[in-house]
CSV table of C-alpha atoms and ligand atoms in Angstrom, one decimal:
chain,number,residue,atom,x,y,z
O,1,MET,CA,55.1,-37.3,-102.1
O,2,LYS,CA,55.9,-36.6,-98.0
O,3,LYS,CA,58.4,-35.5,-97.1
O,4,LEU,CA,60.4,-37.1,-94.0
O,5,LEU,CA,63.3,-37.0,-92.0
O,6,ILE,CA,65.8,-39.6,-90.7
O,7,THR,CA,67.8,-38.5,-88.3
O,8,ARG,CA,70.1,-41.3,-88.7
O,9,GLN,CA,71.3,-44.2,-90.5
O,10,ILE,CA,68.9,-47.0,-89.8
O,11,ALA,CA,68.8,-50.9,-91.3
O,12,GLU,CA,68.9,-51.1,-94.8
O,13,PRO,CA,65.6,-52.6,-96.3
O,14,VAL,CA,63.4,-49.9,-93.3
O,15,LEU,CA,65.5,-46.7,-95.5
O,16,GLU,CA,64.7,-49.0,-99.0
O,17,GLN,CA,60.6,-49.3,-97.9
O,18,ALA,CA,60.6,-45.8,-97.1
O,19,ALA,CA,62.8,-44.3,-100.2
O,20,GLY,CA,60.0,-45.8,-102.4
O,21,LEU,CA,57.2,-44.3,-100.1
O,22,PHE,CA,58.5,-40.4,-99.1
O,23,ASP,CA,60.1,-38.0,-100.7
O,24,LEU,CA,62.4,-39.3,-98.5
O,25,THR,CA,66.0,-37.8,-97.0
O,26,VAL,CA,68.1,-38.8,-94.3
O,27,ARG,CA,71.0,-37.5,-92.1
O,28,THR,CA,74.8,-38.5,-92.9
O,29,ASP,CA,76.4,-37.3,-89.9
O,30,GLY,CA,76.1,-39.3,-87.2
O,31,ASN,CA,74.8,-35.9,-83.9
O,32,PRO,CA,71.6,-35.3,-82.2
O,33,LEU,CA,69.8,-32.8,-83.7
O,34,THR,CA,69.8,-29.7,-82.0
O,35,VAL,CA,66.7,-27.7,-80.8
O,36,ALA,CA,67.6,-25.7,-83.4
O,37,ASP,CA,67.7,-28.2,-86.1
O,38,ALA,CA,64.9,-29.7,-84.8
O,39,ALA,CA,63.0,-26.7,-84.9
O,40,GLU,CA,63.8,-25.8,-89.0
O,41,ALA,CA,62.9,-30.2,-89.4
O,42,LEU,CA,59.8,-29.7,-87.7
O,43,ALA,CA,59.2,-26.8,-90.2
O,44,THR,CA,60.3,-28.5,-93.1
O,45,TYR,CA,59.4,-32.0,-93.5
O,46,ASP,CA,55.8,-34.5,-93.2
O,47,ALA,CA,56.8,-36.4,-91.5
O,48,ILE,CA,59.9,-37.1,-88.8
O,49,LEU,CA,62.3,-40.4,-88.0
O,50,PRO,CA,63.8,-39.3,-84.6
O,51,THR,CA,65.7,-41.0,-82.1
O,52,LEU,CA,67.3,-40.5,-79.3
O,53,GLY,CA,69.5,-37.4,-78.1
O,54,ASP,CA,67.5,-35.2,-81.1
O,55,ALA,CA,65.8,-32.5,-79.0
O,56,PHE,CA,62.2,-32.1,-79.4
O,57,SER,CA,62.3,-30.0,-76.5
O,58,ALA,CA,59.0,-27.4,-76.0
O,59,ASP,CA,61.2,-24.9,-77.6
O,60,ALA,CA,61.5,-26.7,-81.2
O,61,PHE,CA,57.2,-26.8,-81.7
O,62,ALA,CA,57.5,-23.1,-81.0
O,63,GLY,CA,58.2,-22.2,-83.7
O,64,GLU,CA,56.8,-22.4,-88.1
O,65,MET,CA,54.9,-26.5,-87.9
O,66,ARG,CA,54.9,-28.3,-91.1
O,67,CYS,CA,55.9,-31.3,-88.9
O,68,LYS,CA,52.4,-34.0,-88.0
O,69,ILE,CA,54.2,-37.3,-86.6
O,70,LEU,CA,57.1,-38.2,-84.7
O,71,GLY,CA,58.1,-42.1,-84.9
O,72,ASN,CA,60.9,-41.8,-82.7
O,73,PHE,CA,63.3,-44.2,-82.9
O,74,GLY,CA,63.7,-46.0,-79.2
O,75,VAL,CA,60.4,-46.7,-77.1
O,76,GLY,CA,62.2,-43.7,-74.4
O,77,TYR,CA,60.9,-40.7,-75.4
O,78,ASN,CA,62.4,-38.2,-73.5
O,79,HIS,CA,63.7,-36.8,-75.4
O,80,ILE,CA,60.7,-35.0,-77.2
O,81,ASP,CA,58.0,-33.4,-75.6
O,82,ALA,CA,54.7,-34.8,-76.2
O,83,ALA,CA,52.6,-32.4,-75.0
O,84,ALA,CA,54.2,-29.4,-77.0
O,85,ALA,CA,54.1,-32.0,-79.7
O,86,ALA,CA,50.6,-32.5,-79.0
O,87,LYS,CA,49.8,-29.0,-78.8
O,88,ALA,CA,51.3,-27.8,-81.7
O,89,GLY,CA,49.1,-31.2,-83.5
O,90,VAL,CA,51.7,-33.4,-84.2
O,91,ILE,CA,51.5,-36.8,-82.9
O,92,VAL,CA,54.4,-39.2,-81.5
O,93,THR,CA,54.9,-42.6,-81.7
O,94,ASN,CA,57.4,-45.1,-80.5
O,95,THR,CA,59.0,-48.6,-80.7
O,96,PRO,CA,57.4,-50.5,-77.5
O,97,ASP,CA,58.1,-55.1,-77.1
O,98,VAL,CA,60.0,-55.1,-80.3
O,99,LEU,CA,63.5,-54.4,-77.6
O,100,THR,CA,62.1,-56.0,-74.0
O,101,ASP,CA,63.7,-58.9,-74.5
O,102,ALA,CA,67.9,-57.1,-75.0
O,103,THR,CA,67.0,-54.8,-72.7
O,104,ALA,CA,66.7,-57.3,-70.1
O,105,ASP,CA,68.9,-59.4,-71.4
O,106,ILE,CA,71.7,-56.1,-71.4
O,107,GLY,CA,70.4,-56.0,-67.2
O,108,LEU,CA,71.1,-59.8,-66.9
O,109,THR,CA,74.5,-59.0,-68.1
O,110,LEU,CA,74.6,-56.1,-66.0
O,111,ILE,CA,73.8,-58.4,-62.7
O,112,LEU,CA,76.7,-61.0,-64.0
O,113,ALA,CA,79.0,-59.1,-65.3
O,114,THR,CA,79.4,-56.8,-62.6
O,115,ALA,CA,78.1,-59.5,-59.5
O,116,ARG,CA,81.1,-62.0,-61.5
O,117,ARG,CA,84.2,-59.1,-61.8
O,118,ALA,CA,84.3,-59.8,-65.2
O,119,GLY,CA,85.2,-56.8,-66.3
O,120,GLU,CA,87.3,-56.4,-64.3
O,121,GLY,CA,89.7,-59.8,-65.3
O,122,GLU,CA,89.2,-59.2,-68.3
O,123,ARG,CA,91.0,-55.9,-67.9
O,124,MET,CA,93.5,-57.6,-66.0
O,125,LEU,CA,93.8,-60.1,-68.6
O,126,ARG,CA,94.1,-58.2,-71.1
O,127,ALA,CA,96.9,-56.3,-69.8
O,128,GLY,CA,98.8,-59.5,-69.7
O,129,GLN,CA,98.4,-58.5,-65.4
O,130,TRP,CA,96.7,-63.1,-64.4
O,131,GLU,CA,99.2,-65.3,-62.8
O,132,GLY,CA,97.1,-67.1,-63.3
O,133,PHE,CA,94.0,-69.9,-61.6
O,134,GLY,CA,93.8,-68.9,-57.9
O,135,PRO,CA,91.4,-69.8,-55.0
O,136,LYS,CA,91.1,-65.9,-53.8
O,137,VAL,CA,91.4,-64.6,-57.6
O,138,LYS,CA,88.4,-61.7,-58.2
O,139,LEU,CA,86.0,-63.8,-56.7
O,140,GLY,CA,82.7,-62.3,-56.7
O,141,THR,CA,79.2,-62.5,-55.9
O,142,HIS,CA,77.2,-65.4,-56.2
O,143,VAL,CA,74.1,-64.4,-58.4
O,144,THR,CA,71.9,-67.5,-57.9
O,145,GLY,CA,69.0,-67.3,-54.9
O,146,LYS,CA,69.5,-64.3,-54.3
O,147,ARG,CA,67.7,-61.7,-53.5
O,148,VAL,CA,66.6,-58.8,-56.9
O,149,GLY,CA,64.2,-54.8,-57.1
O,150,ILE,CA,62.8,-53.5,-59.9
O,151,VAL,CA,62.0,-50.5,-60.0
O,152,GLY,CA,59.4,-49.6,-62.5
O,153,MET,CA,57.3,-53.6,-63.1
O,154,GLY,CA,56.3,-52.2,-67.1
O,155,ARG,CA,57.8,-54.1,-69.9
O,156,ILE,CA,61.5,-54.7,-69.0
O,157,GLY,CA,60.6,-55.1,-65.4
O,158,GLN,CA,59.2,-57.7,-65.7
O,159,ALA,CA,61.4,-59.1,-68.7
O,160,VAL,CA,64.5,-58.4,-65.7
O,161,ALA,CA,61.9,-60.8,-63.1
O,162,ARG,CA,61.1,-62.9,-65.1
O,163,ARG,CA,64.7,-63.6,-66.5
O,164,CYS,CA,65.6,-63.9,-61.9
O,165,HIS,CA,63.3,-65.9,-60.8
O,166,TYR,CA,63.5,-68.7,-64.1
O,167,GLY,CA,67.1,-68.3,-64.6
O,168,PHE,CA,68.6,-68.0,-61.2
O,169,GLY,CA,65.5,-69.2,-58.8
O,170,MET,CA,66.0,-65.4,-56.9
O,171,GLU,CA,63.9,-63.9,-54.7
O,172,VAL,CA,61.0,-60.1,-57.1
O,173,LEU,CA,60.9,-58.0,-55.1
O,174,PHE,CA,59.6,-54.6,-57.1
O,175,TYR,CA,58.9,-50.5,-56.6
O,176,ASN,CA,56.0,-49.7,-59.1
O,177,ARG,CA,54.5,-45.9,-59.8
O,178,SER,CA,50.8,-48.1,-59.7
O,179,PRO,CA,49.8,-51.5,-57.9
O,180,LYS,CA,50.8,-54.0,-60.4
O,181,SER,CA,49.9,-57.9,-60.1
O,182,VAL,CA,51.9,-60.6,-62.9
O,183,ASP,CA,51.7,-64.2,-63.6
O,184,PHE,CA,55.0,-65.2,-60.8
O,185,PRO,CA,56.2,-64.2,-58.2
O,186,ALA,CA,56.9,-60.9,-57.0
O,187,THR,CA,56.4,-58.7,-54.2
O,188,GLN,CA,55.3,-55.2,-54.1
O,189,ILE,CA,56.9,-52.9,-52.1
O,190,ARG,CA,55.6,-49.2,-51.4
O,191,SER,CA,58.7,-47.2,-50.1
O,192,LEU,CA,62.1,-47.3,-52.7
O,193,THR,CA,64.3,-46.6,-49.7
O,194,GLU,CA,62.4,-50.0,-47.9
O,195,LEU,CA,63.5,-52.1,-51.2
O,196,ALA,CA,66.7,-51.1,-51.3
O,197,ALA,CA,67.4,-51.9,-48.4
O,198,SER,CA,65.9,-54.8,-48.1
O,199,VAL,CA,67.8,-56.4,-52.1
O,200,ASP,CA,70.9,-58.0,-53.5
O,201,PHE,CA,70.6,-56.2,-56.8
O,202,LEU,CA,68.6,-53.3,-57.6
O,203,VAL,CA,67.9,-52.8,-60.9
O,204,VAL,CA,66.2,-49.2,-62.5
O,205,THR,CA,63.4,-49.9,-65.4
O,206,VAL,CA,61.3,-46.8,-65.5
O,207,PRO,CA,61.6,-44.2,-68.1
O,208,GLY,CA,62.9,-41.7,-67.9
O,209,GLY,CA,61.4,-37.6,-68.3
O,210,ALA,CA,60.2,-34.9,-65.9
O,211,GLU,CA,58.5,-37.3,-63.2
O,212,THR,CA,61.3,-39.4,-62.2
O,213,ARG,CA,64.5,-37.5,-62.6
O,214,TYR,CA,66.5,-38.3,-59.8
O,215,LEU,CA,64.0,-41.3,-58.5
O,216,ILE,CA,67.4,-42.3,-57.6
O,217,ASN,CA,68.8,-40.1,-54.7
O,218,ALA,CA,71.6,-40.4,-52.0
O,219,ASP,CA,68.9,-41.4,-49.8
O,220,VAL,CA,67.9,-44.9,-52.3
O,221,LEU,CA,71.1,-45.4,-52.6
O,222,GLY,CA,72.5,-44.7,-48.4
O,223,ALA,CA,70.0,-47.1,-48.0
O,224,MET,CA,71.4,-50.5,-50.0
O,225,GLN,CA,73.8,-53.1,-48.6
O,226,PRO,CA,77.2,-52.6,-48.7
O,227,HIS,CA,77.6,-55.9,-50.5
O,228,GLY,CA,74.7,-54.2,-52.5
O,229,ILE,CA,75.2,-54.0,-56.9
O,230,PHE,CA,73.1,-51.3,-58.4
O,231,VAL,CA,72.2,-51.9,-61.8
O,232,ASN,CA,70.4,-49.6,-64.7
O,233,ILE,CA,68.9,-49.6,-68.3
O,234,ALA,CA,66.3,-46.7,-67.8
O,235,ARG,CA,67.9,-43.9,-69.0
O,236,GLY,CA,71.0,-41.4,-67.3
O,237,GLU,CA,68.8,-38.5,-65.4
O,238,VAL,CA,66.9,-40.8,-63.2
O,239,VAL,CA,69.9,-42.1,-61.1
O,240,ASP,CA,71.9,-38.8,-59.5
O,241,GLU,CA,75.2,-40.0,-60.9
O,242,THR,CA,77.5,-37.6,-58.1
O,243,ALA,CA,74.9,-39.2,-55.6
O,244,LEU,CA,76.1,-43.1,-56.9
O,245,ILE,CA,79.7,-42.0,-57.4
O,246,ASP,CA,80.2,-41.4,-53.4
O,247,VAL,CA,78.5,-44.5,-52.7
O,248,LEU,CA,80.5,-46.5,-54.6
O,249,GLU,CA,83.7,-44.1,-53.9
O,250,ALA,CA,83.0,-44.1,-50.4
O,251,GLY,CA,83.1,-48.7,-50.9
O,252,LYS,CA,78.7,-48.2,-49.3
O,253,ILE,CA,77.8,-50.3,-52.2
O,254,ALA,CA,80.0,-53.1,-53.9
O,255,GLY,CA,79.0,-52.2,-57.9
O,256,ALA,CA,77.1,-50.6,-60.7
O,257,GLY,CA,76.7,-52.4,-63.8
O,258,LEU,CA,75.7,-49.1,-65.6
O,259,ASP,CA,74.1,-48.7,-69.0
O,260,VAL,CA,72.9,-45.3,-69.3
O,261,TYR,CA,74.5,-41.8,-67.7
O,262,GLU,CA,72.9,-38.4,-67.1
O,263,ASN,CA,74.5,-36.7,-69.7
O,264,GLU,CA,75.2,-39.1,-72.3
O,265,PRO,CA,78.0,-39.5,-74.6
O,266,HIS,CA,79.8,-37.9,-71.1
O,267,VAL,CA,80.4,-40.3,-68.6
O,268,PRO,CA,82.5,-39.1,-65.8
O,269,ALA,CA,86.0,-39.3,-64.6
O,270,ARG,CA,85.9,-40.6,-61.2
O,271,LEU,CA,82.9,-43.0,-62.6
O,272,VAL,CA,85.5,-44.3,-65.7
O,273,ALA,CA,87.9,-45.2,-62.7
O,274,LEU,CA,86.3,-47.2,-60.7
O,275,GLU,CA,87.2,-51.0,-60.9
O,276,ASN,CA,83.8,-52.3,-59.2
O,277,CYS,CA,81.9,-51.1,-62.2
O,278,VAL,CA,80.9,-52.3,-65.4
O,279,LEU,CA,80.3,-49.3,-68.2
O,280,LEU,CA,78.1,-49.8,-71.2
O,281,PRO,CA,77.6,-47.7,-73.8
O,282,HIS,CA,73.8,-47.3,-74.1
O,283,LEU,CA,73.6,-51.3,-75.7
O,284,GLY,CA,70.3,-52.8,-74.2
O,285,SER,CA,68.6,-52.5,-77.6
O,286,ALA,CA,71.6,-52.8,-79.4
O,287,THR,CA,70.8,-56.3,-81.8
O,288,VAL,CA,70.7,-55.9,-85.1
O,289,GLU,CA,67.5,-58.0,-85.1
O,290,THR,CA,65.9,-55.4,-82.6
O,291,ARG,CA,67.5,-52.3,-84.2
O,292,GLN,CA,65.5,-54.0,-87.6
O,293,ALA,CA,62.2,-54.7,-85.7
O,294,MET,CA,62.4,-51.0,-83.9
O,295,GLY,CA,63.1,-49.2,-87.2
O,296,GLN,CA,59.7,-50.7,-88.9
O,297,MET,CA,57.7,-50.3,-85.7
O,298,ALA,CA,58.8,-46.6,-86.4
O,299,LEU,CA,58.1,-46.6,-90.1
O,300,ASP,CA,55.0,-48.5,-89.8
O,301,ASN,CA,53.3,-45.8,-87.5
O,302,ILE,CA,54.5,-42.9,-90.3
O,303,ILE,CA,53.3,-45.5,-92.9
O,304,ALA,CA,49.8,-45.4,-90.7
O,305,TRP,CA,49.6,-42.0,-90.2
O,306,SER,CA,50.4,-41.2,-94.2
O,307,GLU,CA,47.5,-43.7,-95.2
O,308,GLY,CA,45.3,-41.7,-93.1
O,309,ARG,CA,44.8,-44.6,-90.0
O,310,GLU,CA,45.6,-44.2,-86.1
O,311,PRO,CA,49.2,-45.2,-85.9
O,312,PRO,CA,49.1,-48.3,-83.2
O,313,GLN,CA,51.8,-46.7,-81.1
O,314,ARG,CA,51.1,-43.3,-80.9
O,315,VAL,CA,52.0,-42.1,-77.2
O,316,ASN,CA,50.4,-38.9,-77.3
E,401,LIG,P1,56.7,-49.4,-68.9
E,401,LIG,O1,56.0,-51.1,-69.8
E,401,LIG,O2,55.7,-48.2,-69.3
E,401,LIG,O3,57.2,-49.9,-67.7
E,401,LIG,C1,57.6,-48.4,-67.6
E,401,LIG,C2,56.7,-48.6,-65.6
E,401,LIG,O4,57.1,-47.5,-64.8
E,401,LIG,C3,55.9,-49.5,-65.6
E,401,LIG,O5,55.4,-50.1,-64.7
E,401,LIG,C4,55.1,-47.9,-65.3
E,401,LIG,O6,54.1,-47.8,-63.6
E,401,LIG,C5,57.0,-47.9,-64.1
E,401,LIG,N1,56.8,-46.0,-63.2
E,401,LIG,C6,57.0,-45.0,-64.3
E,401,LIG,N2,56.9,-44.1,-63.4
E,401,LIG,C7,56.8,-44.4,-62.3
E,401,LIG,C8,57.3,-43.4,-61.6
E,401,LIG,N3,57.6,-42.8,-61.3
E,401,LIG,N4,57.6,-44.7,-60.3
E,401,LIG,C9,58.3,-45.5,-60.8
E,401,LIG,N5,57.8,-46.2,-61.7
E,401,LIG,C10,56.7,-45.8,-62.5
E,401,LIG,O7,58.2,-49.4,-70.6
E,401,LIG,P2,59.7,-49.8,-71.4
E,401,LIG,O8,59.5,-50.2,-72.0
E,401,LIG,O9,59.8,-51.3,-69.8
E,401,LIG,O10,61.0,-48.3,-71.0
E,401,LIG,C11,61.1,-48.5,-69.7
E,401,LIG,C12,62.1,-47.6,-70.3
E,401,LIG,O11,63.7,-48.0,-69.9
E,401,LIG,C13,62.5,-47.0,-71.4
E,401,LIG,O12,61.4,-46.3,-70.9
E,401,LIG,C14,63.5,-46.2,-72.2
E,401,LIG,O13,63.7,-44.7,-70.7
E,401,LIG,C15,64.0,-47.1,-71.1
E,401,LIG,N6,65.2,-48.1,-72.0
E,401,LIG,C16,66.3,-48.0,-72.0
E,401,LIG,C17,66.6,-49.5,-72.6
E,401,LIG,C18,68.5,-49.2,-73.2
E,401,LIG,O14,69.5,-48.9,-74.6
E,401,LIG,N7,69.1,-48.9,-72.6
E,401,LIG,C19,66.3,-49.8,-74.2
E,401,LIG,C20,64.6,-49.7,-73.9
E,401,LIG,C21,63.8,-48.8,-72.9
E,401,LIG,P3,53.1,-47.6,-64.3
E,401,LIG,O15,52.7,-49.4,-63.9
E,401,LIG,O16,52.9,-46.7,-63.4
E,401,LIG,O17,52.9,-47.8,-65.3
E,402,LIG,C1,66.8,-47.0,-75.4
E,402,LIG,O1,66.8,-46.7,-74.8
E,402,LIG,C2,64.9,-46.9,-76.1
E,402,LIG,O2,64.6,-46.3,-75.1
E,402,LIG,O3,64.7,-46.9,-76.9
């Protein structure tokens, strides 16, 4: 039997199926693999089902190699050096599509919660500081009919844009690496700063990694309008977090809704102190149904490899 490591606890039915097909080890401590852990796992197991934070950097692939496939749990795989994996003969797969709707829903949650000051309102109520309905209490920004800018018009970007267009009558503009046509009204803008300056809501949905690191920098944030709201459901490293905090503190934008951070799970105290931010703990795909589907897809890729078939969601 081939040896499989699953690096975190995932849905029971997926673990049960894996236990019937492989010599299975499931890590019980919730901490991500360090580079040294990852290297040891690559030398010990035939297949690994890792997830976000597990440090499969180039150094992890430098030593002895028994592993043939990393069936990543998650669509984003910026924690895996996929080129180094390929060089070491390790296939990498991911879990696209099954998490698109759940993640787009979190995008809308953040747009609405930030615009309508839901976090602030809830904190005030729970603190016993609500003095009743008032015509000027916690006034937010209207969402319906406004203009949204999507950075990265891929699966999740399009799902956010569809919700904004069909659900909220919003005008959709977007910035994308390559030219893209979509099946709903949306205008591609060639300059990211021009997009930032033109919209009421700027939503980031590009993958992480070297190509997009700090794509959202002080210039882009500085181009936003004072009433603008910034939302990131992609990866923390896409945004210069210090530059974001600077514009928020200076009141140069109205607020931010964040699901991801530069050094997760660390969230800077300066960010936590800001009332005009809604801060979620990386919940994009966190529904029971979605997490089960992600686990199944990750395992199905490993099963395909073990049966000599091409893993369907191969990325390298
Ligand atoms: P996707 O379908 O591959 O879409 C990515 C889009 O970003 C593509 O349209 C791509 O353009 C564009 N892009 C890539 N690099 C770019 C660059 N340098 N400048 C501008 N645009 C660029 O991926 P997806 O399924 O939508 O997922 C996107 C990301 O969301 C994932 O990689 C992951 O990091 C993140 N995510 C987060 C959560 C969460 O829990 N918050 C959940 C799921 C996913 P092209 O058309 O040129 O390829
Ligand atoms: C979650 O962030 C993912 O990339 O699946």
